[in-house]
XYZ file of C-alpha atoms in Angstrom:
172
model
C 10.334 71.877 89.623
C 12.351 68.727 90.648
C 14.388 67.302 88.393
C 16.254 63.748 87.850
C 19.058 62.768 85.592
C 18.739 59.630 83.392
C 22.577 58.808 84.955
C 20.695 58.356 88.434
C 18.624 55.508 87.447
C 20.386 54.481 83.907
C 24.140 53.711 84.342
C 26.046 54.888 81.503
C 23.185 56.799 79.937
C 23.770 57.122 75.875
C 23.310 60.925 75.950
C 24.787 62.585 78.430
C 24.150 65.895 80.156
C 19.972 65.291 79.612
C 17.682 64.652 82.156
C 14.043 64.189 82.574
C 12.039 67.235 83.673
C 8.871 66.438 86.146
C 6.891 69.172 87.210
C 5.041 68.857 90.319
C 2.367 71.250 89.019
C 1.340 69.448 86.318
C 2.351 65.260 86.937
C 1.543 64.162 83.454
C 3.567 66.980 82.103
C 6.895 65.367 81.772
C 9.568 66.238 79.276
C 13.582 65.457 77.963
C 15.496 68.796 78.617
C 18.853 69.715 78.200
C 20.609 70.722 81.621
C 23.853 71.328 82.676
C 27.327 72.389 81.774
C 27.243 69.544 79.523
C 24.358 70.318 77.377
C 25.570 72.274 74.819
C 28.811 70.239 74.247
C 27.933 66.331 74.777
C 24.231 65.784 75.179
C 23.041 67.489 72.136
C 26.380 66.056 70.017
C 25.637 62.836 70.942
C 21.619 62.958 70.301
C 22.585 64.330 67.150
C 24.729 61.562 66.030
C 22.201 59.021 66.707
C 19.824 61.031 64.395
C 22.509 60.962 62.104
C 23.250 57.305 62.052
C 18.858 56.571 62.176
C 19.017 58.653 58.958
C 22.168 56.317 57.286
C 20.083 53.142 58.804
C 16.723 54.300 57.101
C 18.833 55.349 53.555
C 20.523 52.315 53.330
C 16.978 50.039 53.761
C 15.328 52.137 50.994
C 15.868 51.020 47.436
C 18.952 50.984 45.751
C 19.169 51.441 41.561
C 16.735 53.162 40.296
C 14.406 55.386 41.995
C 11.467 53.387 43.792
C 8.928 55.631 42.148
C 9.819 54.145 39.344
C 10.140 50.447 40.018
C 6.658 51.005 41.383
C 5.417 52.641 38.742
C 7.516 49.795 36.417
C 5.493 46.968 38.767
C 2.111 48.375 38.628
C 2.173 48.823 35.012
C 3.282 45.060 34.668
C 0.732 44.379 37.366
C -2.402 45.771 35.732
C -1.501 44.181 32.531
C -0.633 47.230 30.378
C -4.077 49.120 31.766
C -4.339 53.021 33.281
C -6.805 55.700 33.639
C -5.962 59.196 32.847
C -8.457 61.676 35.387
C -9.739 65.166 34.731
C -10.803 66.416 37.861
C -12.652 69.730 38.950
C -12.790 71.395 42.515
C -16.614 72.530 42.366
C -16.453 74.396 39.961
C -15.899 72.323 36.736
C -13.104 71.072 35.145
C -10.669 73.934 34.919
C -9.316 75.180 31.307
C -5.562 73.808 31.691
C -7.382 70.482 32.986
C -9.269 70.650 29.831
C -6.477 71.046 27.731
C -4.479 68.868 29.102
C -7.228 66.254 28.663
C -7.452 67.419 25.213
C -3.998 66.718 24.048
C -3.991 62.958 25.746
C -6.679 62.197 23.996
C -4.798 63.232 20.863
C -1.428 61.464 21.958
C -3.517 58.205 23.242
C -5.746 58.312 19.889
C -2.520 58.582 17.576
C -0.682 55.337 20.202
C -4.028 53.917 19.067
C -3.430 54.631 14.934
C 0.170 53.198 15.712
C -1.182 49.962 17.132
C 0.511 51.199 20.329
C -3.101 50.834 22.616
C -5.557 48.241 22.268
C -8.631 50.108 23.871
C -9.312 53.612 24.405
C -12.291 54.485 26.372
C -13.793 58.007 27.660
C -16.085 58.045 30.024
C -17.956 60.874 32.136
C -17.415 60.471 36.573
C -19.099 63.612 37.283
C -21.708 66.030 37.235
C -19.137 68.683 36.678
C -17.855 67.478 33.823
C -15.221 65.045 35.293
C -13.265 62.036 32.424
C -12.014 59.354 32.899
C -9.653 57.981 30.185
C -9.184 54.094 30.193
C -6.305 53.176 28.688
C -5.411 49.416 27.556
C -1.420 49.199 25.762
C -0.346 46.189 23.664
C 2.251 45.361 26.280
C 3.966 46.674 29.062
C 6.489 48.896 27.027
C 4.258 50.528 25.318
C 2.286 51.601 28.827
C 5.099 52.739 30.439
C 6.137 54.859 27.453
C 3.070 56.837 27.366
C 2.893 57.156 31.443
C 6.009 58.752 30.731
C 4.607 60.889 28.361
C 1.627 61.424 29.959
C 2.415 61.925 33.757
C 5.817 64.440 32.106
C 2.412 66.589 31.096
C 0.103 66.174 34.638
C 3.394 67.510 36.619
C 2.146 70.931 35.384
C -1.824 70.924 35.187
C -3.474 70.807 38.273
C -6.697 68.833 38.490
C -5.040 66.320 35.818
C -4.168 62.815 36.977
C -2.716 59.846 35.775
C -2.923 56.702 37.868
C -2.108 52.754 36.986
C -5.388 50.627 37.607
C -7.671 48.244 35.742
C -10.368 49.993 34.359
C -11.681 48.248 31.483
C -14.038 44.971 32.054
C -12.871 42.409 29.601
């Protein structure tokens, strides 16, 4: 196996002490080795803080304030006009019992939002032969929707099979 370092054809290489491994076996087998005395000490410190400082570059692009799962969640809602869809799924073999449940007490909450003048339109409808629901929600106003995602997705984090997603799915 012949091997080159980077510091024979790249003056003042960023990592020191790797080189680039060519086997003459196998030609479009090549690969980034450590070798040397300096391996252990400089070539793997160094490649280390560059991942380092990547991972401060890609933090400090991402989102400050508030989590971006929730300014997402804050921009759909004020995107679909106060509309989601609460989803009962099954795996093939119906909707499970939690699922069920789950879809149960929704209903209830999204039924009494409804009695409070909290949601405009409440719709169920059937998406499967196994007994899959949809749940169309439509809220008076933004507020109100992203109060009872709240609710609702605090209550899908522990049924399986139960989803609640921001969309239009009402025809006006």
């Amino acid at each position: 196996m012949k091997a080159w370092t980077w510091g024979k054809y790249f003056r003042g290489s960023i990592i020191p002490g790797l080189t680039f491994a060519h086997s003459i076996l196998a030609p479009g087998a090549a690969r980034l080795a450590a070798r040397g005395r300096n391996a252990a000490k400089g070539g793997l410190r160094s490649l280390s803080i560059v991942l380092s400082l990547g991972i401060l570059a890609l933090a400090a692009l991402s989102p400050s304030g508030e989590a971006s799962g929730v300014k997402s969640q804050t921009r759909a809602a004020e995107k679909s006009g106060a509309e989601f869809a609460v989803y009962a799924l099954s795996r093939g073999k119906g909707v499970p019992e939690p699922t069920r449940g789950a879809l149960r007490k929704a209903h209830t909450l999204l039924e009494g939002a409804q009695q409070r003048g909290e949601v405009i339109r409440l719709k169920e409808t059937r998406i499967g032969l196994e007994g899959e629901t949809r749940l169309c929600v439509e809220a008076k106003d933004v507020a109100a929707a992203r109060t009872l995602l709240l609710e609702l997705r605090a209550m899908a984090e522990t049924v399986e099979l139960f989803n609640v997603v921001v969309e239009h799915c009402l025809k006006k």
